[in-house]
Amino acid sequence: DTGSAAATPIDPRFDIAYVTPVTIGTPPQTLQLDLDTGSSDLWVFSSHTPASQVRGQRIYAPDKSTTSKLLNGHTWSITYGDGSGSRGNVYTDKFTIGGVTVKSQAIETAQQVSSSFTTEDAIDGLVGLGFSTLNTVSPNGQLTFFDNAKPNLDSPVFTADLKYMKPGTYDFGFIDKTKYTGEITYVPVETDPGYWTFTSSGYGVGSGTFSSSPITGIADTGTSLVYLPTAIVTAYYRQVQGATNSRSYGGYVFPCNSTLPAFVFGVGEAKFTIPPSYMSYAAVTDGSPTCFGGLQSSSGIGVNIWGDVALKAAFVVFNGEEPPTIGWANK
Ligand SMILES: Cc1c(C=O)c(-c2nnc3c4c(C[n+]5cc6c(C)n(C)c(C)c6c(Cl)n5)n(C)c(C)c4cnn23)c(C)n1C
């Protein structure tokens, strides 16, 4: 098997998150889901989600699928890094992304979603692509789509080619040589506790010197921004006129018309440049002259996170062989 599916930004103005069309059940029900390498639950808005919590999302109705089966007595409950969360019951059903089908995928149907999910009508749920050890289904943890699909994939990999303010792609089962330039640099992955954890070889601010120092963090397609140690973040914003660490906005902000340096990060011997345009994330509120930075401090999170702002500067291979590795290439 091989497959390919679009990853489309949910907002045309700035890359908050990306959604991918999937089909569930028989006849196929199409939903737009956020593929998230930072978690391992596949959950959807459903006919079990209270109407008061659904605002424009597409839903999965297991009762309308001839291939759905209730996973008796199983429940799930998840909380994400931004404090959002959801919980509910579990079915198995046919699940397809980009032509890759899993005949019996655990589909976690939401019985409750937090307000940030209700207000985001572009996201109908998430597909966790982290390691299955992170799955929250109880009493028996369930496998991710990738773990279920892997044995039938031509190659046990998936790749992320996210783009700045335009659709990119997720590929399953193959590495598309037309999507990157030069060589792919592979580094080891630490699978405990279940993220795609790897160690970057250092960073540089703009045209400044590159600081070779290991930065261990997770590659997380489900997180919008990059969260790194405070020392790196302050070194970056020291180069930005008028930048401050705002308590009220919860992070580094600066005048939107400030000149921003690029941010360079290393993987092995390779270097990746996040251009200034990616580093200005968004105006703090519509029309405000104050912009929120795409690089923020990870102190208080407990882990460094290479989110979409970094991932869209590269072509990334999530290699599910034993032992797993992660590959980065320029594009
Ligand atoms: C430790 C951590 C995170 C770890 O992951 C994190 C974060 N960063 N983006 C997201 C998430 C997203 C992506 N996402 C980000 C959004 C932002 C910044 N805004 C303003 C909106 C409306 C967003 C939506 Cl709808 N979606 N999604 C869908 C979920 C479930 C997320 C959970 N956490 N998250 C934050 C803000 N922090 C502090």
mmCIF file of N, CA and C in Angstrom, residues 1-3 100 145-159 171-177 184 186 196 315 317-322 325:
data_model
loop_
_atom_site.group_PDB
_atom_site.id
_atom_site.type_symbol
_atom_site.label_atom_id
_atom_site.label_comp_id
_atom_site.label_asym_id
_atom_site.label_seq_id
_atom_site.Cartn_x
_atom_site.Cartn_y
_atom_site.Cartn_z
ATOM 1 N N ASP A 1 0.852 -1.230 0.000
ATOM 2 C CA ASP A 1 0.000 0.000 0.000
ATOM 3 C C ASP A 1 0.867 1.251 0.000
ATOM 4 N N THR A 2 0.396 2.264 -0.682
ATOM 5 C CA THR A 2 0.953 3.616 -0.519
ATOM 6 C C THR A 2 -0.235 4.561 -0.639
ATOM 7 N N GLY A 3 -0.067 5.769 -0.047
ATOM 8 C CA GLY A 3 -1.162 6.745 -0.130
ATOM 9 C C GLY A 3 -0.641 8.146 0.060
ATOM 10 N N VAL A 100 -5.102 4.647 1.671
ATOM 11 C CA VAL A 100 -4.624 3.573 2.565
ATOM 12 C C VAL A 100 -5.747 3.248 3.546
ATOM 13 N N PHE A 145 -3.558 4.530 13.567
ATOM 14 C CA PHE A 145 -3.752 4.225 12.127
ATOM 15 C C PHE A 145 -2.437 3.758 11.513
ATOM 16 N N PHE A 146 -1.332 4.441 11.847
ATOM 17 C CA PHE A 146 -0.036 4.084 11.247
ATOM 18 C C PHE A 146 0.390 2.684 11.677
ATOM 19 N N ASP A 147 0.256 2.365 12.973
ATOM 20 C CA ASP A 147 0.617 1.020 13.443
ATOM 21 C C ASP A 147 -0.251 -0.043 12.783
ATOM 22 N N ASN A 148 -1.531 0.239 12.593
ATOM 23 C CA ASN A 148 -2.408 -0.734 11.920
ATOM 24 C C ASN A 148 -2.073 -0.867 10.436
ATOM 25 N N ALA A 149 -1.734 0.253 9.802
ATOM 26 C CA ALA A 149 -1.494 0.243 8.341
ATOM 27 C C ALA A 149 -0.100 -0.284 7.998
ATOM 28 N N LYS A 150 0.845 -0.097 8.927
ATOM 29 C CA LYS A 150 2.267 -0.357 8.654
ATOM 30 C C LYS A 150 2.551 -1.685 7.958
ATOM 31 N N PRO A 151 2.007 -2.821 8.448
ATOM 32 C CA PRO A 151 2.350 -4.113 7.819
ATOM 33 C C PRO A 151 1.983 -4.169 6.332
ATOM 34 N N ASN A 152 0.995 -3.362 5.929
ATOM 35 C CA ASN A 152 0.582 -3.407 4.508
ATOM 36 C C ASN A 152 1.199 -2.292 3.674
ATOM 37 N N LEU A 153 1.993 -1.422 4.315
ATOM 38 C CA LEU A 153 2.606 -0.328 3.560
ATOM 39 C C LEU A 153 3.841 -0.847 2.813
ATOM 40 N N ASP A 154 4.091 -0.330 1.625
ATOM 41 C CA ASP A 154 5.283 -0.743 0.857
ATOM 42 C C ASP A 154 6.531 -0.532 1.710
ATOM 43 N N SER A 155 6.544 0.596 2.443
ATOM 44 C CA SER A 155 7.658 0.888 3.357
ATOM 45 C C SER A 155 7.048 1.427 4.654
ATOM 46 N N PRO A 156 7.533 1.025 5.820
ATOM 47 C CA PRO A 156 6.881 1.390 7.100
ATOM 48 C C PRO A 156 7.166 2.830 7.504
ATOM 49 N N VAL A 157 6.744 3.778 6.638
ATOM 50 C CA VAL A 157 7.040 5.185 6.900
ATOM 51 C C VAL A 157 5.837 6.047 6.574
ATOM 52 N N PHE A 158 5.806 7.254 7.146
ATOM 53 C CA PHE A 158 4.936 8.300 6.599
ATOM 54 C C PHE A 158 5.763 9.583 6.599
ATOM 55 N N THR A 159 5.402 10.501 5.688
ATOM 56 C CA THR A 159 6.172 11.742 5.578
ATOM 57 C C THR A 159 5.227 12.938 5.689
ATOM 58 N N ASP A 171 2.298 11.673 3.109
ATOM 59 C CA ASP A 171 2.394 10.460 2.293
ATOM 60 C C ASP A 171 2.563 9.261 3.215
ATOM 61 N N PHE A 172 1.977 8.140 2.827
ATOM 62 C CA PHE A 172 2.092 6.914 3.631
ATOM 63 C C PHE A 172 2.700 5.805 2.773
ATOM 64 N N GLY A 173 3.751 5.165 3.287
ATOM 65 C CA GLY A 173 4.290 3.966 2.632
ATOM 66 C C GLY A 173 5.368 4.203 1.609
ATOM 67 N N PHE A 174 5.707 5.486 1.395
ATOM 68 C CA PHE A 174 6.765 5.752 0.406
ATOM 69 C C PHE A 174 7.370 7.131 0.658
ATOM 70 N N ILE A 175 8.568 7.327 0.104
ATOM 71 C CA ILE A 175 9.250 8.617 0.224
ATOM 72 C C ILE A 175 9.331 9.213 -1.178
ATOM 73 N N ASP A 176 8.677 10.364 -1.354
ATOM 74 C CA ASP A 176 8.571 10.997 -2.676
ATOM 75 C C ASP A 176 9.798 11.887 -2.918
ATOM 76 N N LYS A 177 10.675 11.417 -3.780
ATOM 77 C CA LYS A 177 11.945 12.124 -4.021
ATOM 78 C C LYS A 177 11.756 13.507 -4.621
ATOM 79 N N ILE A 184 18.424 13.188 2.884
ATOM 80 C CA ILE A 184 17.631 13.134 4.121
ATOM 81 C C ILE A 184 18.589 12.755 5.240
ATOM 82 N N TYR A 186 18.917 11.269 8.784
ATOM 83 C CA TYR A 186 18.165 10.481 9.776
ATOM 84 C C TYR A 186 18.882 10.523 11.124
ATOM 85 N N TRP A 196 7.568 11.377 18.990
ATOM 86 C CA TRP A 196 8.708 11.269 18.057
ATOM 87 C C TRP A 196 9.810 12.201 18.568
ATOM 88 N N PHE A 315 11.163 18.721 4.858
ATOM 89 C CA PHE A 315 10.440 17.493 4.474
ATOM 90 C C PHE A 315 10.840 16.476 5.528
ATOM 91 N N VAL A 317 10.561 12.704 7.455
ATOM 92 C CA VAL A 317 10.224 11.283 7.325
ATOM 93 C C VAL A 317 10.078 10.678 8.725
ATOM 94 N N PHE A 318 8.883 10.158 9.010
ATOM 95 C CA PHE A 318 8.654 9.450 10.280
ATOM 96 C C PHE A 318 8.825 7.969 9.952
ATOM 97 N N ASN A 319 9.987 7.419 10.299
ATOM 98 C CA ASN A 319 10.346 6.067 9.893
ATOM 99 C C ASN A 319 9.987 5.063 10.981
ATOM 100 N N GLY A 320 9.011 4.214 10.666
ATOM 101 C CA GLY A 320 8.479 3.273 11.671
ATOM 102 C C GLY A 320 9.162 1.930 11.707
ATOM 103 N N GLU A 321 10.386 1.849 11.076
ATOM 104 C CA GLU A 321 11.136 0.579 11.188
ATOM 105 C C GLU A 321 11.570 0.413 12.639
ATOM 106 N N GLU A 322 12.092 -0.766 12.972
ATOM 107 C CA GLU A 322 12.654 -1.013 14.332
ATOM 108 C C GLU A 322 14.154 -0.825 14.257
ATOM 109 N N THR A 325 13.323 5.925 13.388
ATOM 110 C CA THR A 325 14.198 7.099 13.246
ATOM 111 C C THR A 325 13.357 8.209 12.625
#
